[in-house]
Amino acid sequence: MVKVMLAVITLAFSLTCGQTLANDDIILTIDGQIAGGAPVNLRRADLEAIGNATITTTTPWHDGVVTFEGVPLTRLMEKIGAHGKIAFVVALNEYVTEIPLSDFSEHGAILALKKDGRYMEVADKGPLFVIYPYDDKPELKSEIYFSRSAWQVRTITIE
Ligand SMILES: Nc1nc2c(c(=O)[nH]1)N[C@H]1C(S)=C(S)[C@@H](COP(=O)(O)O)O[C@H]1N2
Ligand SMILES: [Mo]
């Protein structure tokens, strides 16, 4: 708990002071209905070891076509043994969105770490951004999926 609080304070500090993240910072906590029951804390390298996929697309938040790289959310859910129906995704700015786990396999959403080959800093909507392949299907270019596209993701609770 103290570790999680420290990580949140560090990230909040990065947010306000425009600092870059260190590679060994915990950037994501997953809790709730997962294997073992205890919260899991992950660093960049932990996420990269789980899987990697790219999505090249336009988004409402960037100019032109952008390439995102990150862990496929299906792989992440398998790895942590998620056994619920919904992911409550909470961002550093306390934005919360509910994503049905079925979205991950149906639409191939990723938890992006990099944009155009570089890690996204907090000031650049990083360190983690839920990204869908918006250009692949017209339905993905809609308020539903845009609202599920949380940036500055910090915690995912499975229920
Ligand atoms: N971290 C974070 N992610 C977020 C939001 C937010 O406020 N914070 N807003 C969401 C909502 S409701 C929408 S529709 C889209 C688009 O937000 P924008 O129109 O403010 O760019 O981003 C989503 N992701
Ligand atoms: Mo929205």
PDB file of C-alpha atoms and ligand atoms in Angstrom:
ATOM      1  CA  MET A   1       0.000   0.000   0.000  1.00  0.00           C
ATOM      2  CA  VAL A   2       2.803   2.404   0.908  1.00  0.00           C
ATOM      3  CA  LYS A   3       4.547   1.443  -2.350  1.00  0.00           C
ATOM      4  CA  VAL A   4       1.411   2.152  -4.356  1.00  0.00           C
ATOM      5  CA  MET A   5       0.949   5.495  -2.604  1.00  0.00           C
ATOM      6  CA  LEU A   6       4.561   6.421  -3.281  1.00  0.00           C
ATOM      7  CA  ALA A   7       4.152   5.482  -6.927  1.00  0.00           C
ATOM      8  CA  VAL A   8       1.033   7.645  -7.170  1.00  0.00           C
ATOM      9  CA  ILE A   9       2.849  10.563  -5.530  1.00  0.00           C
ATOM     10  CA  THR A  10       5.836  10.105  -7.872  1.00  0.00           C
ATOM     11  CA  LEU A  11       3.556  10.067 -10.909  1.00  0.00           C
ATOM     12  CA  ALA A  12       1.571  13.057  -9.654  1.00  0.00           C
ATOM     13  CA  PHE A  13       4.903  14.852  -9.218  1.00  0.00           C
ATOM     14  CA  SER A  14       5.946  13.874 -12.749  1.00  0.00           C
ATOM     15  CA  LEU A  15       2.634  15.232 -13.986  1.00  0.00           C
ATOM     16  CA  THR A  16       3.048  18.629 -12.348  1.00  0.00           C
ATOM     17  CA  CYS A  17       6.802  18.981 -12.839  1.00  0.00           C
ATOM     18  CA  GLY A  18       7.088  17.491 -16.313  1.00  0.00           C
ATOM     19  CA  GLN A  19       9.638  14.941 -15.132  1.00  0.00           C
ATOM     20  CA  THR A  20      10.393  11.812 -17.066  1.00  0.00           C
ATOM     21  CA  LEU A  21       9.606   8.396 -15.647  1.00  0.00           C
ATOM     22  CA  ALA A  22      12.321   5.995 -14.600  1.00  0.00           C
ATOM     23  CA  ASN A  23      12.297   2.499 -16.052  1.00  0.00           C
ATOM     24  CA  ASP A  24      11.875   0.878 -12.648  1.00  0.00           C
ATOM     25  CA  ASP A  25       8.877   2.961 -11.614  1.00  0.00           C
ATOM     26  CA  ILE A  26       5.687   1.037 -11.057  1.00  0.00           C
ATOM     27  CA  ILE A  27       3.341   2.451 -13.641  1.00  0.00           C
ATOM     28  CA  LEU A  28       0.366   0.109 -13.429  1.00  0.00           C
ATOM     29  CA  THR A  29      -1.513  -1.658 -10.640  1.00  0.00           C
ATOM     30  CA  ILE A  30      -4.104  -4.295 -11.455  1.00  0.00           C
ATOM     31  CA  ASP A  31      -6.466  -5.500  -8.732  1.00  0.00           C
ATOM     32  CA  GLY A  32      -9.886  -7.036  -8.186  1.00  0.00           C
ATOM     33  CA  GLN A  33     -10.889 -10.382  -9.709  1.00  0.00           C
ATOM     34  CA  ILE A  34      -7.445 -11.623 -10.686  1.00  0.00           C
ATOM     35  CA  ALA A  35      -5.416 -14.774 -10.061  1.00  0.00           C
ATOM     36  CA  GLY A  36      -4.178 -14.944  -6.462  1.00  0.00           C
ATOM     37  CA  GLY A  37      -6.400 -12.039  -5.411  1.00  0.00           C
ATOM     38  CA  ALA A  38      -3.556  -9.678  -4.442  1.00  0.00           C
ATOM     39  CA  PRO A  39      -2.899  -6.479  -6.450  1.00  0.00           C
ATOM     40  CA  VAL A  40      -0.191  -6.775  -9.096  1.00  0.00           C
ATOM     41  CA  ASN A  41       2.278  -3.918  -9.670  1.00  0.00           C
ATOM     42  CA  LEU A  42       3.944  -3.605 -13.065  1.00  0.00           C
ATOM     43  CA  ARG A  43       6.873  -1.677 -14.556  1.00  0.00           C
ATOM     44  CA  ARG A  44       7.442  -0.882 -18.199  1.00  0.00           C
ATOM     45  CA  ALA A  45       9.650  -3.940 -18.658  1.00  0.00           C
ATOM     46  CA  ASP A  46       7.035  -6.195 -17.021  1.00  0.00           C
ATOM     47  CA  LEU A  47       4.433  -4.996 -19.497  1.00  0.00           C
ATOM     48  CA  GLU A  48       6.781  -5.348 -22.463  1.00  0.00           C
ATOM     49  CA  ALA A  49       7.585  -8.915 -21.421  1.00  0.00           C
ATOM     50  CA  ILE A  50       3.897  -9.859 -21.543  1.00  0.00           C
ATOM     51  CA  GLY A  51       3.401  -8.965 -25.177  1.00  0.00           C
ATOM     52  CA  ASN A  52       3.742  -6.369 -27.836  1.00  0.00           C
ATOM     53  CA  ALA A  53       1.521  -5.147 -30.631  1.00  0.00           C
ATOM     54  CA  THR A  54       1.303  -2.028 -32.751  1.00  0.00           C
ATOM     55  CA  ILE A  55      -1.680  -0.030 -33.912  1.00  0.00           C
ATOM     56  CA  THR A  56      -1.283   2.548 -36.645  1.00  0.00           C
ATOM     57  CA  THR A  57      -4.274   4.860 -36.753  1.00  0.00           C
ATOM     58  CA  THR A  58      -5.623   8.370 -36.580  1.00  0.00           C
ATOM     59  CA  THR A  59      -7.099   9.445 -33.223  1.00  0.00           C
ATOM     60  CA  PRO A  60      -9.070  12.480 -32.029  1.00  0.00           C
ATOM     61  CA  TRP A  61      -6.016  13.534 -29.969  1.00  0.00           C
ATOM     62  CA  HIS A  62      -3.195  13.520 -32.519  1.00  0.00           C
ATOM     63  CA  ASP A  63      -2.441  15.061 -35.891  1.00  0.00           C
ATOM     64  CA  GLY A  64      -2.296  12.607 -38.768  1.00  0.00           C
ATOM     65  CA  VAL A  65      -1.528   8.914 -38.505  1.00  0.00           C
ATOM     66  CA  VAL A  66       0.282   7.719 -35.373  1.00  0.00           C
ATOM     67  CA  THR A  67       1.814   4.347 -34.476  1.00  0.00           C
ATOM     68  CA  PHE A  68       1.262   3.063 -30.944  1.00  0.00           C
ATOM     69  CA  GLU A  69       3.099   0.150 -29.368  1.00  0.00           C
ATOM     70  CA  GLY A  70       2.094  -1.663 -26.254  1.00  0.00           C
ATOM     71  CA  VAL A  71       0.721  -4.753 -24.620  1.00  0.00           C
ATOM     72  CA  PRO A  72      -2.418  -6.319 -26.120  1.00  0.00           C
ATOM     73  CA  LEU A  73      -5.065  -6.070 -23.394  1.00  0.00           C
ATOM     74  CA  THR A  74      -6.185  -9.671 -24.063  1.00  0.00           C
ATOM     75  CA  ARG A  75      -2.640 -10.892 -23.263  1.00  0.00           C
ATOM     76  CA  LEU A  76      -2.456  -8.712 -20.159  1.00  0.00           C
ATOM     77  CA  MET A  77      -5.800 -10.054 -18.886  1.00  0.00           C
ATOM     78  CA  GLU A  78      -4.698 -13.673 -19.547  1.00  0.00           C
ATOM     79  CA  LYS A  79      -1.384 -13.094 -17.825  1.00  0.00           C
ATOM     80  CA  ILE A  80      -2.906 -11.699 -14.635  1.00  0.00           C
ATOM     81  CA  GLY A  81      -5.752 -14.222 -14.687  1.00  0.00           C
ATOM     82  CA  ALA A  82      -8.621 -11.765 -14.904  1.00  0.00           C
ATOM     83  CA  HIS A  83     -11.893 -13.523 -14.191  1.00  0.00           C
ATOM     84  CA  GLY A  84     -14.453 -10.773 -14.294  1.00  0.00           C
ATOM     85  CA  LYS A  85     -16.520  -9.000 -16.927  1.00  0.00           C
ATOM     86  CA  ILE A  86     -15.467  -5.352 -16.635  1.00  0.00           C
ATOM     87  CA  ALA A  87     -12.229  -3.418 -16.351  1.00  0.00           C
ATOM     88  CA  PHE A  88     -12.532  -0.185 -14.368  1.00  0.00           C
ATOM     89  CA  VAL A  89      -9.676   1.882 -15.716  1.00  0.00           C
ATOM     90  CA  VAL A  90      -8.534   4.772 -13.509  1.00  0.00           C
ATOM     91  CA  ALA A  91      -6.223   7.517 -14.755  1.00  0.00           C
ATOM     92  CA  LEU A  92      -3.815   9.801 -12.901  1.00  0.00           C
ATOM     93  CA  ASN A  93      -6.285  12.663 -13.302  1.00  0.00           C
ATOM     94  CA  GLU A  94      -8.895  10.401 -11.644  1.00  0.00           C
ATOM     95  CA  TYR A  95     -10.773   9.894 -14.880  1.00  0.00           C
ATOM     96  CA  VAL A  96     -12.548   6.515 -14.674  1.00  0.00           C
ATOM     97  CA  THR A  97     -13.925   4.475 -17.538  1.00  0.00           C
ATOM     98  CA  GLU A  98     -15.606   1.064 -17.668  1.00  0.00           C
ATOM     99  CA  ILE A  99     -14.477  -1.304 -20.386  1.00  0.00           C
ATOM    100  CA  PRO A 100     -16.165  -4.680 -20.985  1.00  0.00           C
ATOM    101  CA  LEU A 101     -13.359  -7.275 -21.147  1.00  0.00           C
ATOM    102  CA  SER A 102     -14.937  -8.566 -24.369  1.00  0.00           C
ATOM    103  CA  ASP A 103     -13.727  -5.379 -26.087  1.00  0.00           C
ATOM    104  CA  PHE A 104     -10.142  -6.536 -25.822  1.00  0.00           C
ATOM    105  CA  SER A 105     -10.527  -9.614 -28.034  1.00  0.00           C
ATOM    106  CA  GLU A 106     -13.284  -8.158 -30.179  1.00  0.00           C
ATOM    107  CA  HIS A 107     -11.440  -4.986 -31.123  1.00  0.00           C
ATOM    108  CA  GLY A 108      -7.788  -5.701 -30.324  1.00  0.00           C
ATOM    109  CA  ALA A 109      -7.289  -2.782 -27.933  1.00  0.00           C
ATOM    110  CA  ILE A 110      -3.805  -2.260 -26.528  1.00  0.00           C
ATOM    111  CA  LEU A 111      -2.372  -0.542 -23.498  1.00  0.00           C
ATOM    112  CA  ALA A 112       0.082   1.645 -25.372  1.00  0.00           C
ATOM    113  CA  LEU A 113       3.480   2.570 -23.903  1.00  0.00           C
ATOM    114  CA  LYS A 114       5.006   4.146 -26.988  1.00  0.00           C
ATOM    115  CA  LYS A 115       3.885   6.597 -29.629  1.00  0.00           C
ATOM    116  CA  ASP A 116       5.923   6.758 -32.826  1.00  0.00           C
ATOM    117  CA  GLY A 117       8.729   4.777 -31.208  1.00  0.00           C
ATOM    118  CA  ARG A 118       9.021   6.785 -27.983  1.00  0.00           C
ATOM    119  CA  TYR A 119       7.712   6.147 -24.495  1.00  0.00           C
ATOM    120  CA  MET A 120       4.852   8.503 -23.756  1.00  0.00           C
ATOM    121  CA  GLU A 121       5.557  10.737 -20.787  1.00  0.00           C
ATOM    122  CA  VAL A 122       2.794  11.898 -18.460  1.00  0.00           C
ATOM    123  CA  ALA A 123       2.748  15.262 -20.261  1.00  0.00           C
ATOM    124  CA  ASP A 124       2.140  13.372 -23.512  1.00  0.00           C
ATOM    125  CA  LYS A 125      -0.854  11.376 -22.180  1.00  0.00           C
ATOM    126  CA  GLY A 126       1.432   8.592 -20.951  1.00  0.00           C
ATOM    127  CA  PRO A 127       2.736   6.458 -19.481  1.00  0.00           C
ATOM    128  CA  LEU A 128      -0.174   4.230 -20.560  1.00  0.00           C
ATOM    129  CA  PHE A 129      -2.969   4.951 -23.026  1.00  0.00           C
ATOM    130  CA  VAL A 130      -5.821   2.587 -23.961  1.00  0.00           C
ATOM    131  CA  ILE A 131      -5.814   2.600 -27.754  1.00  0.00           C
ATOM    132  CA  TYR A 132      -8.240   0.953 -30.185  1.00  0.00           C
ATOM    133  CA  PRO A 133      -7.597   0.540 -33.934  1.00  0.00           C
ATOM    134  CA  TYR A 134     -10.036   3.376 -34.666  1.00  0.00           C
ATOM    135  CA  ASP A 135      -9.387   3.377 -38.418  1.00  0.00           C
ATOM    136  CA  ASP A 136     -10.193  -0.341 -38.780  1.00  0.00           C
ATOM    137  CA  LYS A 137     -13.951  -0.158 -38.171  1.00  0.00           C
ATOM    138  CA  PRO A 138     -16.305   2.832 -38.423  1.00  0.00           C
ATOM    139  CA  GLU A 139     -17.968   1.890 -35.097  1.00  0.00           C
ATOM    140  CA  LEU A 140     -14.699   2.511 -33.241  1.00  0.00           C
ATOM    141  CA  LYS A 141     -14.769   6.187 -34.225  1.00  0.00           C
ATOM    142  CA  SER A 142     -17.484   6.918 -31.722  1.00  0.00           C
ATOM    143  CA  GLU A 143     -18.003   8.449 -28.312  1.00  0.00           C
ATOM    144  CA  ILE A 144     -18.262   4.994 -26.686  1.00  0.00           C
ATOM    145  CA  TYR A 145     -14.767   3.929 -27.709  1.00  0.00           C
ATOM    146  CA  PHE A 146     -13.245   7.389 -27.347  1.00  0.00           C
ATOM    147  CA  SER A 147     -14.520   7.507 -23.770  1.00  0.00           C
ATOM    148  CA  ARG A 148     -12.977   4.064 -23.104  1.00  0.00           C
ATOM    149  CA  SER A 149      -9.651   5.362 -24.443  1.00  0.00           C
ATOM    150  CA  ALA A 150      -8.239   6.498 -21.103  1.00  0.00           C
ATOM    151  CA  TRP A 151      -4.796   8.111 -21.136  1.00  0.00           C
ATOM    152  CA  GLN A 152      -2.467   8.447 -18.121  1.00  0.00           C
ATOM    153  CA  VAL A 153      -3.773   5.072 -16.943  1.00  0.00           C
ATOM    154  CA  ARG A 154      -2.633   4.140 -13.426  1.00  0.00           C
ATOM    155  CA  THR A 155      -4.932   1.400 -12.108  1.00  0.00           C
ATOM    156  CA  ILE A 156      -7.145  -1.296 -13.568  1.00  0.00           C
ATOM    157  CA  THR A 157      -9.719  -2.999 -11.339  1.00  0.00           C
ATOM    158  CA  ILE A 158     -11.327  -6.177 -12.645  1.00  0.00           C
ATOM    159  CA  GLU A 159     -14.896  -6.869 -11.534  1.00  0.00           C
TER     160      GLU A 159
HETATM  161  N1  LIG B   1      -7.150  10.268 -18.607  1.00  0.00           N
HETATM  162  C1  LIG B   1      -8.229  10.651 -19.273  1.00  0.00           C
HETATM  163  N2  LIG B   1      -8.621   9.953 -20.347  1.00  0.00           N
HETATM  164  C2  LIG B   1      -9.732  10.338 -21.032  1.00  0.00           C
HETATM  165  C3  LIG B   1     -10.507  11.412 -20.626  1.00  0.00           C
HETATM  166  C4  LIG B   1     -10.053  12.145 -19.475  1.00  0.00           C
HETATM  167  O1  LIG B   1     -10.651  13.138 -19.037  1.00  0.00           O
HETATM  168  N3  LIG B   1      -8.906  11.735 -18.846  1.00  0.00           N
HETATM  169  N4  LIG B   1     -11.679  11.729 -21.315  1.00  0.00           N
HETATM  170  C5  LIG B   1     -12.309  10.615 -22.077  1.00  0.00           C
HETATM  171  C6  LIG B   1     -13.476  10.969 -22.845  1.00  0.00           C
HETATM  172  S1  LIG B   1     -14.971  11.081 -22.053  1.00  0.00           S
HETATM  173  C7  LIG B   1     -13.438  11.087 -24.198  1.00  0.00           C
HETATM  174  S2  LIG B   1     -14.812  11.268 -25.146  1.00  0.00           S
HETATM  175  C8  LIG B   1     -12.161  11.030 -24.862  1.00  0.00           C
HETATM  176  C9  LIG B   1     -11.958  12.319 -25.608  1.00  0.00           C
HETATM  177  O2  LIG B   1     -11.632  13.334 -24.739  1.00  0.00           O
HETATM  178  P1  LIG B   1     -11.320  14.811 -25.262  1.00  0.00           P
HETATM  179  O3  LIG B   1     -12.455  15.162 -26.173  1.00  0.00           O
HETATM  180  O4  LIG B   1     -11.273  15.606 -24.021  1.00  0.00           O
HETATM  181  O5  LIG B   1     -10.015  14.773 -25.964  1.00  0.00           O
HETATM  182  O6  LIG B   1     -11.055  10.774 -24.009  1.00  0.00           O
HETATM  183  C10 LIG B   1     -11.283   9.932 -22.920  1.00  0.00           C
HETATM  184  N5  LIG B   1     -10.102   9.632 -22.145  1.00  0.00           N
HETATM  185 MO    MO B   2     -16.481  11.811 -23.641  1.00  0.00          MO
END
